[in-house]
CSV table of C-alpha atoms and ligand atoms in Angstrom, one decimal:
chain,number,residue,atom,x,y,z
C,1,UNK,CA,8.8,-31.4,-3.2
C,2,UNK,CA,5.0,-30.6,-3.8
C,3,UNK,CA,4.8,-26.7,-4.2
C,4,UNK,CA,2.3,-26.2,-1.3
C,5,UNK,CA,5.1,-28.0,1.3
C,6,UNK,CA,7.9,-26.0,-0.6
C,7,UNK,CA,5.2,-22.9,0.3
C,8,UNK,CA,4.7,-24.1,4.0
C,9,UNK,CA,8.4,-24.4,4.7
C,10,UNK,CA,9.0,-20.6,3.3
C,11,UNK,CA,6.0,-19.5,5.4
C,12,UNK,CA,7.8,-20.8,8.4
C,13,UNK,CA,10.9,-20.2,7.9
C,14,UNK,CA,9.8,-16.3,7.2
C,15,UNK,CA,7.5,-16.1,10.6
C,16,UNK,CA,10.9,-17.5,12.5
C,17,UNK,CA,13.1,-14.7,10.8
C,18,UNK,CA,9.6,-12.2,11.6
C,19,UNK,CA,9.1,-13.8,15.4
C,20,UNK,CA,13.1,-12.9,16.1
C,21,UNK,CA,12.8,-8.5,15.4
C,22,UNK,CA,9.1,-8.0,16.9
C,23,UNK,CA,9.6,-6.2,19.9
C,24,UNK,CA,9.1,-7.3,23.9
C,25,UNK,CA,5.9,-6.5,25.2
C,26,UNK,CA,7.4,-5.1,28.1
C,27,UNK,CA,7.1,-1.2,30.3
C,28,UNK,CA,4.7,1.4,30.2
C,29,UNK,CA,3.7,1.7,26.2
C,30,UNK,CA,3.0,-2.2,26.8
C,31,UNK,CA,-0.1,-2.2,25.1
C,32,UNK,CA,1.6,-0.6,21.5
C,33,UNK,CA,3.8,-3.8,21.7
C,34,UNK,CA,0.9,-6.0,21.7
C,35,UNK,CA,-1.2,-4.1,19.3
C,36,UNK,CA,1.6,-4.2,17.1
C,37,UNK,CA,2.8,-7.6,17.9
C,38,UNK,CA,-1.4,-8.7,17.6
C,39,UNK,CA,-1.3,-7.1,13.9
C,40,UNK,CA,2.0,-9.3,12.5
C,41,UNK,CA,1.1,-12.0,13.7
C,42,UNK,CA,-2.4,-12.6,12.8
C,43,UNK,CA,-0.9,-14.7,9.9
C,44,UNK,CA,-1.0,-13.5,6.4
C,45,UNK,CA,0.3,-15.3,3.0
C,46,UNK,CA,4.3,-13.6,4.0
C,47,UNK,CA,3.9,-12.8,0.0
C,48,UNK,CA,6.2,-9.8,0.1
C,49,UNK,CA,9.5,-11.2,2.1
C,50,UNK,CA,8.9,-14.6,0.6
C,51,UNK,CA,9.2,-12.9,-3.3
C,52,UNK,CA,12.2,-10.7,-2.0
C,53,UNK,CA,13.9,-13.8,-0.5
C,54,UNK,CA,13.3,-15.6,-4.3
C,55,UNK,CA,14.3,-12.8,-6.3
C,56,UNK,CA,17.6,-12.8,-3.9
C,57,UNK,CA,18.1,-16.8,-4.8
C,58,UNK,CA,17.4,-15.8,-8.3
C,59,UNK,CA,20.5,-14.2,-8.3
C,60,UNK,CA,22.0,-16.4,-6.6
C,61,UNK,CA,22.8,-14.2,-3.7
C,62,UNK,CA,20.2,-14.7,-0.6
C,63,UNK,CA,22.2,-13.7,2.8
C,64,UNK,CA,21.4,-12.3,6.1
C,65,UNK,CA,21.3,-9.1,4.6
C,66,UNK,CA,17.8,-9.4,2.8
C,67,UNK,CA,16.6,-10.7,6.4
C,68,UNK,CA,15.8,-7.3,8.0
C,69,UNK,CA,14.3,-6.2,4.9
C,70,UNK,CA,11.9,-9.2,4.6
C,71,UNK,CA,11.0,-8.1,8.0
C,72,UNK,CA,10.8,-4.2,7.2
C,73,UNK,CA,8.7,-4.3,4.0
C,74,UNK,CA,6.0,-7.0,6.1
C,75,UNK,CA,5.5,-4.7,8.6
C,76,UNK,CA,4.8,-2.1,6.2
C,77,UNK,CA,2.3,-4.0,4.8
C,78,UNK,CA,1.1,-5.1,8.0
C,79,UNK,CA,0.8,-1.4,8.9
C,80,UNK,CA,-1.3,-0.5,5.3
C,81,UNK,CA,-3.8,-3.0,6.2
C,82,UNK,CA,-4.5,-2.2,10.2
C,83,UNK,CA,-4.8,1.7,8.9
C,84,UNK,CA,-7.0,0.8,5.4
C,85,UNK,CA,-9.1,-1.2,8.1
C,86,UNK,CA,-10.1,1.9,10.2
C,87,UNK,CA,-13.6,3.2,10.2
C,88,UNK,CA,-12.4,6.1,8.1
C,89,UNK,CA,-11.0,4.2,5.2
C,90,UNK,CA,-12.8,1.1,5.0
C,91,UNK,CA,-14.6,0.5,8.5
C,92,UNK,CA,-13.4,-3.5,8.7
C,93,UNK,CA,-14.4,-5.7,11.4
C,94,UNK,CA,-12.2,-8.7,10.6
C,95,UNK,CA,-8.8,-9.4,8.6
C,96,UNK,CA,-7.1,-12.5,8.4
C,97,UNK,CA,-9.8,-14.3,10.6
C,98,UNK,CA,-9.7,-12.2,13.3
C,99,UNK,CA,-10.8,-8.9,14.9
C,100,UNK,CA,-9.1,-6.2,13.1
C,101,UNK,CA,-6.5,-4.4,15.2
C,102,UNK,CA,-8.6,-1.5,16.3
C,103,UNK,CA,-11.5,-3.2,17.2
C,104,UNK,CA,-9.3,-5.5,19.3
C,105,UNK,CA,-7.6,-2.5,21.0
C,106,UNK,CA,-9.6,0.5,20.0
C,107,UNK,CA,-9.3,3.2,17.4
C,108,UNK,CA,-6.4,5.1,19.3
C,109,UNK,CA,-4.4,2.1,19.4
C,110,UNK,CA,-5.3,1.2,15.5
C,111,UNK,CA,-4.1,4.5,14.6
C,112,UNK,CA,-0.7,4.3,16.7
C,113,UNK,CA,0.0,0.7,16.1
C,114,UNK,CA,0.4,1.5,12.5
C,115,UNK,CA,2.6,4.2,12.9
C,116,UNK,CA,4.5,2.2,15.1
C,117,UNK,CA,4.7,-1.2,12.8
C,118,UNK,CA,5.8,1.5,9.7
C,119,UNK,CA,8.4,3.8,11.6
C,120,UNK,CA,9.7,0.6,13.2
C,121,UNK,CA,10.3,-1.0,10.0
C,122,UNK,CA,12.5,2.3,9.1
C,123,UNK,CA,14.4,1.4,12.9
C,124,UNK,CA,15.1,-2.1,11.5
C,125,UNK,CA,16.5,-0.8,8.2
C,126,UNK,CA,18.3,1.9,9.6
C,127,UNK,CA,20.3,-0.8,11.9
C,128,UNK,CA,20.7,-3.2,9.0
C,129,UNK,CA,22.5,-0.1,7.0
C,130,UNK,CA,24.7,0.4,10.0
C,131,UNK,CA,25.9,-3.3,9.9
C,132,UNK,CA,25.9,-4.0,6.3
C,133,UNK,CA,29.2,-5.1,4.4
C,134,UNK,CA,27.8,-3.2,1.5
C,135,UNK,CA,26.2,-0.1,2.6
C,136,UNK,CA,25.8,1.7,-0.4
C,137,UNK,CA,23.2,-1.3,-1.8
C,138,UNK,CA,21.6,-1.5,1.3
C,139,UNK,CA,21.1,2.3,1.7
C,140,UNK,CA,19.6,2.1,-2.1
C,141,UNK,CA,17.7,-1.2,-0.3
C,142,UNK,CA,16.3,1.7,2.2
C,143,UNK,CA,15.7,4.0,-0.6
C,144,UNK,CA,13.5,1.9,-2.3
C,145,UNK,CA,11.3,0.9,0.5
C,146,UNK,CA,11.1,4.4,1.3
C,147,UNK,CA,9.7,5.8,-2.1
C,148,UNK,CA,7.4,2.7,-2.7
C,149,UNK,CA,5.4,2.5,0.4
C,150,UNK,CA,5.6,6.5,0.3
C,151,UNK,CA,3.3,9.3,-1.4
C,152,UNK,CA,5.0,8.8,-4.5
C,153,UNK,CA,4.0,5.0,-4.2
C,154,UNK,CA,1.4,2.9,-1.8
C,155,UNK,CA,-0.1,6.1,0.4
C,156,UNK,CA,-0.6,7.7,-3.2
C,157,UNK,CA,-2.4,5.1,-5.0
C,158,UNK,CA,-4.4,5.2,-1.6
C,159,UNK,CA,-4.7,8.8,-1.8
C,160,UNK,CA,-6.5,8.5,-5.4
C,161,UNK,CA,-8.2,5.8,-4.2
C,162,UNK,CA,-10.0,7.8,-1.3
C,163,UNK,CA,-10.4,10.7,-3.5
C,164,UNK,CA,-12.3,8.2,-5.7
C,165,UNK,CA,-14.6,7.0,-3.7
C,166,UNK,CA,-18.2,7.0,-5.1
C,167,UNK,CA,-17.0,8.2,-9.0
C,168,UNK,CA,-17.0,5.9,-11.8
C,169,UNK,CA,-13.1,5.7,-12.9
C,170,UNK,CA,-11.6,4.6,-15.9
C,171,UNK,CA,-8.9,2.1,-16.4
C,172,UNK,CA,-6.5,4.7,-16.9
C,173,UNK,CA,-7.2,6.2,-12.9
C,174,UNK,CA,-7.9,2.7,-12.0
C,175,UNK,CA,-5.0,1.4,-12.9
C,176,UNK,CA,-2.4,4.1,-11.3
C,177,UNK,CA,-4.2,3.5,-8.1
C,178,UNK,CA,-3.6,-0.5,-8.2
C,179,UNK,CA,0.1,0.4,-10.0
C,180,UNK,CA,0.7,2.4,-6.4
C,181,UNK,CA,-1.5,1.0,-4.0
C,182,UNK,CA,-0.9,-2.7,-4.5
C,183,UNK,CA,1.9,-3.0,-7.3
C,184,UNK,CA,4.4,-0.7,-5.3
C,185,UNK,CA,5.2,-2.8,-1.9
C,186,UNK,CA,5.4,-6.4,-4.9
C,187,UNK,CA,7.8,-4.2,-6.8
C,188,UNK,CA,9.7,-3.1,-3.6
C,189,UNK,CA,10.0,-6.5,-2.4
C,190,UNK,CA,11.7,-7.9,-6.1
C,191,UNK,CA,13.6,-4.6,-6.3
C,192,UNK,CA,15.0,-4.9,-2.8
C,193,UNK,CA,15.4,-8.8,-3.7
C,194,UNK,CA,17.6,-7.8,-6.5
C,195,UNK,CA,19.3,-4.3,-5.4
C,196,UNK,CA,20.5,-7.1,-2.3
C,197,UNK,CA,21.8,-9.5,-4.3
C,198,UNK,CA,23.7,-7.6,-6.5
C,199,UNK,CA,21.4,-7.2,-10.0
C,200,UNK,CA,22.9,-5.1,-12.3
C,201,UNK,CA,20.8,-1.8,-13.6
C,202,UNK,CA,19.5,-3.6,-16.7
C,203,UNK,CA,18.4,-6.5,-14.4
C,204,UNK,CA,16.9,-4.1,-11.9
C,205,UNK,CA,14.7,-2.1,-14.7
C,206,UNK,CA,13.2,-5.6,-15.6
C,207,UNK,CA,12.9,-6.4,-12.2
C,208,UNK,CA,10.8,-3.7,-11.8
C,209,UNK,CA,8.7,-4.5,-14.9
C,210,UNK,CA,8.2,-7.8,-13.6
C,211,UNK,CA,6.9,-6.5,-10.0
C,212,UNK,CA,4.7,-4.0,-11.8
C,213,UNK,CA,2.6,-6.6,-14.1
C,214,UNK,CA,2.6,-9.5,-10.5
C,215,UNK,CA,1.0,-6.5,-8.0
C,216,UNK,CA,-1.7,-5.5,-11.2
C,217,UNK,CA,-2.5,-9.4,-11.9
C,218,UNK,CA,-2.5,-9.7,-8.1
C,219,UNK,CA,-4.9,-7.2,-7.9
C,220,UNK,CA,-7.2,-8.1,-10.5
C,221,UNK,CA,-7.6,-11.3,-8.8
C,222,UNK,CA,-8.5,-9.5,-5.4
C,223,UNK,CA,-11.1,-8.0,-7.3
C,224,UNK,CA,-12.2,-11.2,-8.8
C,225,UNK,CA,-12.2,-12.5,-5.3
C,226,UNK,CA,-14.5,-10.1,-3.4
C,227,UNK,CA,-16.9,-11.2,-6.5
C,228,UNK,CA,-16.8,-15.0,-6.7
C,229,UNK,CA,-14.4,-15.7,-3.5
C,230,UNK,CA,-15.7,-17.5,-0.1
C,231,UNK,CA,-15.6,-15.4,2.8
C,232,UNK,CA,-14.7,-17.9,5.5
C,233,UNK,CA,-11.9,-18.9,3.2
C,234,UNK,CA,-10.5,-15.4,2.8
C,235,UNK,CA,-10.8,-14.3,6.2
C,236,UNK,CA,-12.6,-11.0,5.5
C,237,UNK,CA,-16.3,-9.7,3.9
C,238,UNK,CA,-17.0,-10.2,0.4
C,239,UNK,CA,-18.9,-7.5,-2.4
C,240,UNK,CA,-17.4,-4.7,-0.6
C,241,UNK,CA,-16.6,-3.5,-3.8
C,242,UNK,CA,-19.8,-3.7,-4.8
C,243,UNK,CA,-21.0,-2.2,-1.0
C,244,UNK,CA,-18.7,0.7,-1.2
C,245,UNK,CA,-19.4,1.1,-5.0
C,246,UNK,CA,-15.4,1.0,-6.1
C,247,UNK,CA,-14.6,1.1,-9.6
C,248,UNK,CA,-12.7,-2.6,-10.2
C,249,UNK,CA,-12.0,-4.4,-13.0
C,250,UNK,CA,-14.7,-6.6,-12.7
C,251,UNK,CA,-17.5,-3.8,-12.4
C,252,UNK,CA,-15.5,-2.7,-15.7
C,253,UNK,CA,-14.8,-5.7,-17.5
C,254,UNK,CA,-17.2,-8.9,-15.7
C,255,UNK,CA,-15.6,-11.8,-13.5
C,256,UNK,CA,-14.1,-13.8,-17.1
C,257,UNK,CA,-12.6,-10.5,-18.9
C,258,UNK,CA,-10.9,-9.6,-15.8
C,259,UNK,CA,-9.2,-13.6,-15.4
C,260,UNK,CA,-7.7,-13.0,-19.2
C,261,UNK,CA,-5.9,-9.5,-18.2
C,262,UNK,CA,-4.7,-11.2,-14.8
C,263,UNK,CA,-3.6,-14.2,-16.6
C,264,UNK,CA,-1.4,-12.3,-19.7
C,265,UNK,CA,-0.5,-10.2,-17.4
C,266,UNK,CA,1.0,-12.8,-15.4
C,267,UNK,CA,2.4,-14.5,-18.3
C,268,UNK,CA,4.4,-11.8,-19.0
C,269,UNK,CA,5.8,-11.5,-15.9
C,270,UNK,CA,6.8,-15.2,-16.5
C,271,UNK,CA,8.5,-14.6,-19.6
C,272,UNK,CA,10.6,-11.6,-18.0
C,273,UNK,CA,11.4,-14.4,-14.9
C,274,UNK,CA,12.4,-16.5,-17.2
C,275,UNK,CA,14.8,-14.5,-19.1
C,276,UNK,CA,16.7,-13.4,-16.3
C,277,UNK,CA,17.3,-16.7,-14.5
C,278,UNK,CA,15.9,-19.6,-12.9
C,279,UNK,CA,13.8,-20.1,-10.1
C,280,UNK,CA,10.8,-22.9,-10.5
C,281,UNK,CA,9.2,-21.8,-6.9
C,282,UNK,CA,8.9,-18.4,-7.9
C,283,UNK,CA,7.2,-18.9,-10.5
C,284,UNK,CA,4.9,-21.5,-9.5
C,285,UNK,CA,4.2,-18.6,-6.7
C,286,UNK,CA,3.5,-16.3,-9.4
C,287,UNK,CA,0.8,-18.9,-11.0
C,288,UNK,CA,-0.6,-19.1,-7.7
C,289,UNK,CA,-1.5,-15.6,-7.1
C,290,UNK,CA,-4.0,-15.5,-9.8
C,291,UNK,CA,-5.2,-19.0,-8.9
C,292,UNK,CA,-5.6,-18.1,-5.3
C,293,UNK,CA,-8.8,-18.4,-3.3
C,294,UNK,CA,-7.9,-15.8,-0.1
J,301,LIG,C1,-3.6,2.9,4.5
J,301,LIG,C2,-1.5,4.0,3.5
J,301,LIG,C3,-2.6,3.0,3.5
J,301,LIG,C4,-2.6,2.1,2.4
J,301,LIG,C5,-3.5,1.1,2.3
J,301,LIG,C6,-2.8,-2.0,1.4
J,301,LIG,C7,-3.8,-1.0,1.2
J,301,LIG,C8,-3.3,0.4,1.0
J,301,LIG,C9,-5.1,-1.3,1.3
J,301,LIG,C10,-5.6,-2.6,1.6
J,301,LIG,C11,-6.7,-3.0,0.7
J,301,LIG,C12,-6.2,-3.6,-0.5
J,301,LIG,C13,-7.2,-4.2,-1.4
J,301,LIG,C14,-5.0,-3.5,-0.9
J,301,LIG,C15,-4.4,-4.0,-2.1
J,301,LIG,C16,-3.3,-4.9,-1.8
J,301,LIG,C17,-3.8,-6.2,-1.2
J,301,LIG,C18,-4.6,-7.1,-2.0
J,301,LIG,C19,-3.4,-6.4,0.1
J,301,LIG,C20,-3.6,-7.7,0.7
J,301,LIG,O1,-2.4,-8.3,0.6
J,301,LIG,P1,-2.3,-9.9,0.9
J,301,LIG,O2,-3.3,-10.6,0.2
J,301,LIG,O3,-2.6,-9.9,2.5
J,301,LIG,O4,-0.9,-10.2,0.7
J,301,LIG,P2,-2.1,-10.9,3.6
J,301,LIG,O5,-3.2,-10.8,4.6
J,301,LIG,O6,-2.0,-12.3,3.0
J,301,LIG,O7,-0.8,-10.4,4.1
């Protein structure tokens, strides 16, 4: 099958597995349920639960136990980008094609829908644990997800990032905020892929590698794409990078420099795919990301 059907299929078959944990918008907090249930669905790429689903066929081991965390580590995600969308981070009006969630709801509710999506997303795990035949992996699972989307991962890169704002960085700074801010939930979804399905350690610490190199090319491109990407197409502003004068690899390196890191960086992660199995989608997926146009 074409990779963009074999893509499609995934997509739905991950909203399905998403559309069964999102909570009834039901009794008096009504309007959290729909903020939150507005935020999920406002349909994304599904990138994280699709890569920890492949990483768990990699090892040829994808069960019902990766499900919950597919769902866990999207609404995470989910929850990153309503709060980054505030006026006090970066004061968006649309993601995704649509009205971001606070100025659909207001600020209040933008605020509490994110802390609902992320301390939901620890409800989820916390019930999967209970239920798992192997609790020990998926308490390390839990562990994972934890310390990733944490201050020691995503909310620190987006610390430094804050902090940031208006200097001129160099790579070194630039790159520990994309390593945390964007790398960290890609490396938690393989990690969690792998931890699920059984990897051993020296797996894991390759796994690891692999998700580290996939969120920086990932990023580069999203850098590239504010630059030289379509607007309609991506669902959100473009030169905001340029607007909110941010330090990217472009304003380092220019739009061509900046496809050659994403692209060796990307081939590397290739080569360490390749050596620890076999799975043509997932890598055609990681091609895509630094092909992508939104
Ligand atoms: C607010 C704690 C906190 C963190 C925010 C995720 C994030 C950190 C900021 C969003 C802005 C940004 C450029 C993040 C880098 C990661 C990134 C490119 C996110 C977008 O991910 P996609 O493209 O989004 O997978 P979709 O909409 O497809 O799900």
């Amino acid at each position: 099958m074409e990779f963009k059907a074999e893509l499609n299929n995934r997509v739905d078959y991950i909203e399905k597995i998403i559309s069964e944990f999102l909570p009834i918008e039901e009794g008096k907090q009504k309007l959290i349920f729909e903020a939150m249930n507005y935020s999920v669905l406002a349909g994304g790429k599904r990138l994280r639960p699709m890569i920890m689903m492949e990483v768990a066929k990699l090892f040829n081991n994808f069960g019902q136990e990766v499900k919950p965390f597919m769902v866990a580590l999207e609404m995470i995600h989910t929850y990153s980008l309503v709060h980054d969308d505030l006026p006090e981070m970066d004061d968006d009006d649309y993601r995704r094609g649509r009205l971001t969630t606070h100025k659909k709801f207001g600020h209040a509710m933008g605020v509490l829908a994110g802390d609902a999506l992320l301390n939901y997303a620890y409800e989820i795990c916390a019930e999967a644990i209970i239920y798992s035949q192997d609790m020990h992996a998926a308490a390390r699972a839990f562990e994972i997800l934890a310390k990733r989307a944490g201050a020691y991962g995503m909310v620190g890169g987006q610390t430094v990032d804050v902090l940031s704002c208006d200097n001129e960085l160099d790579r070194d700074t630039l790159d520990f905020i994309y390593k945390k801010k964007t790398s960290a939930l890609l490396e938690a979804a393989m990690s969690i892929g792998a931890v699920l399905a059984g990897a051993n350690e020296e797996q894991l610490v390759l796994v690891e590698k692999m998700g580290n190199k996939v969120g920086l090319a990932f990023q580069i491109q999203d850098d590239i794409l504010d630059v030289i990407g379509n607007s309609e197409v991506i669902g959100k502003p473009v030169l905001s990078d340029e607007k909110n004068k941010k330090t990217t690899y472009v304003s380092l390196y220019g739009v061509e420099k900046s496809k050659e890191i994403s692209k060796a960086l990307m081939e590397e992660a290739i080569g360490i795919l390749d050596f620890l199995g076999e799975n043509e989608f997932l890598k055609q997926l990681f091609i895509s990301l630094i092909d992508r146009e939104k």
